[in-house]
Amino acid sequence: MEGSGYEPSETYGPVVYLDRGDKDLSLLLSKVEEAGGKILVPKSKNGANGEFGFVAQFIDSEGNRIGLHSLS
């Protein structure tokens, strides 16, 4: 949202996680930087052994922090 009092942030506010189902996060993450974003947390195991899938976080080209979740 754009407007007075609304500013994208790397550090404040909630992180919205988008569920990618069983799709590998690597393909999507490979496109982040070429689209003007920045990877903050590379694909990482969620849980000690990845029993809860995988997560990643990036900053989009507008400065919003976005999380991803996948089972593979």
CSV table of C-alpha atoms in Angstrom, one decimal:
chain,number,residue,atom,x,y,z
A,1,MET,CA,0.0,0.0,0.0
A,2,GLU,CA,1.2,3.5,-0.8
A,3,GLY,CA,0.3,6.4,1.3
A,4,SER,CA,1.3,8.6,4.3
A,5,GLY,CA,2.6,6.5,7.1
A,6,TYR,CA,3.1,3.4,5.0
A,7,GLU,CA,6.7,2.6,4.4
A,8,PRO,CA,8.3,-0.7,3.3
A,9,SER,CA,10.8,-2.1,5.8
A,10,GLU,CA,13.4,-4.7,6.2
A,11,THR,CA,13.2,-4.7,9.9
A,12,TYR,CA,9.8,-3.6,11.2
A,13,GLY,CA,6.3,-5.2,11.0
A,14,PRO,CA,5.1,-8.7,10.2
A,15,VAL,CA,6.7,-10.9,7.6
A,16,VAL,CA,4.1,-12.5,5.3
A,17,TYR,CA,5.0,-16.0,4.2
A,18,LEU,CA,3.7,-17.3,0.9
A,19,ASP,CA,3.1,-21.0,0.7
A,20,ARG,CA,4.7,-22.6,-2.4
A,21,GLY,CA,3.2,-26.0,-1.7
A,22,ASP,CA,5.6,-28.7,-2.8
A,23,LYS,CA,7.5,-26.5,-5.3
A,24,ASP,CA,11.2,-26.0,-4.8
A,25,LEU,CA,12.1,-22.5,-3.6
A,26,SER,CA,15.4,-22.4,-5.5
A,27,LEU,CA,13.8,-21.5,-8.8
A,28,LEU,CA,11.9,-18.6,-7.4
A,29,LEU,CA,14.9,-17.3,-5.4
A,30,SER,CA,17.1,-17.4,-8.5
A,31,LYS,CA,14.9,-14.7,-10.0
A,32,VAL,CA,14.9,-12.3,-7.0
A,33,GLU,CA,18.0,-10.3,-7.6
A,34,GLU,CA,17.5,-10.0,-11.4
A,35,ALA,CA,14.1,-8.4,-10.5
A,36,GLY,CA,15.7,-5.9,-8.2
A,37,GLY,CA,15.3,-7.7,-4.9
A,38,LYS,CA,17.7,-9.0,-2.3
A,39,ILE,CA,17.8,-12.4,-0.7
A,40,LEU,CA,18.0,-12.1,3.1
A,41,VAL,CA,17.6,-15.7,4.2
A,42,PRO,CA,18.5,-18.3,1.6
A,43,LYS,CA,16.5,-21.6,1.4
A,44,SER,CA,16.8,-23.1,4.9
A,45,LYS,CA,15.4,-26.1,6.7
A,46,ASN,CA,12.4,-25.4,8.8
A,47,GLY,CA,12.9,-27.5,11.9
A,48,ALA,CA,16.0,-29.5,13.0
A,49,ASN,CA,15.9,-31.9,10.0
A,50,GLY,CA,13.6,-30.0,7.7
A,51,GLU,CA,10.5,-31.9,9.0
A,52,PHE,CA,8.5,-28.7,8.5
A,53,GLY,CA,9.8,-28.0,5.0
A,54,PHE,CA,11.9,-25.1,4.0
A,55,VAL,CA,11.7,-21.3,4.3
A,56,ALA,CA,13.4,-18.3,2.8
A,57,GLN,CA,13.1,-14.5,3.0
A,58,PHE,CA,13.8,-11.7,0.5
A,59,ILE,CA,13.3,-8.0,0.0
A,60,ASP,CA,11.3,-7.2,-3.1
A,61,SER,CA,12.1,-4.3,-5.5
A,62,GLU,CA,9.7,-2.1,-3.5
A,63,GLY,CA,11.5,-2.8,-0.2
A,64,ASN,CA,9.0,-5.2,1.3
A,65,ARG,CA,10.2,-8.2,3.3
A,66,ILE,CA,8.6,-11.4,2.1
A,67,GLY,CA,8.8,-14.9,3.4
A,68,LEU,CA,8.4,-18.2,1.4
A,69,HIS,CA,7.5,-21.7,2.6
A,70,SER,CA,7.7,-24.9,0.8
A,71,LEU,CA,7.6,-28.7,1.6
A,72,SER,CA,10.5,-29.4,-0.8
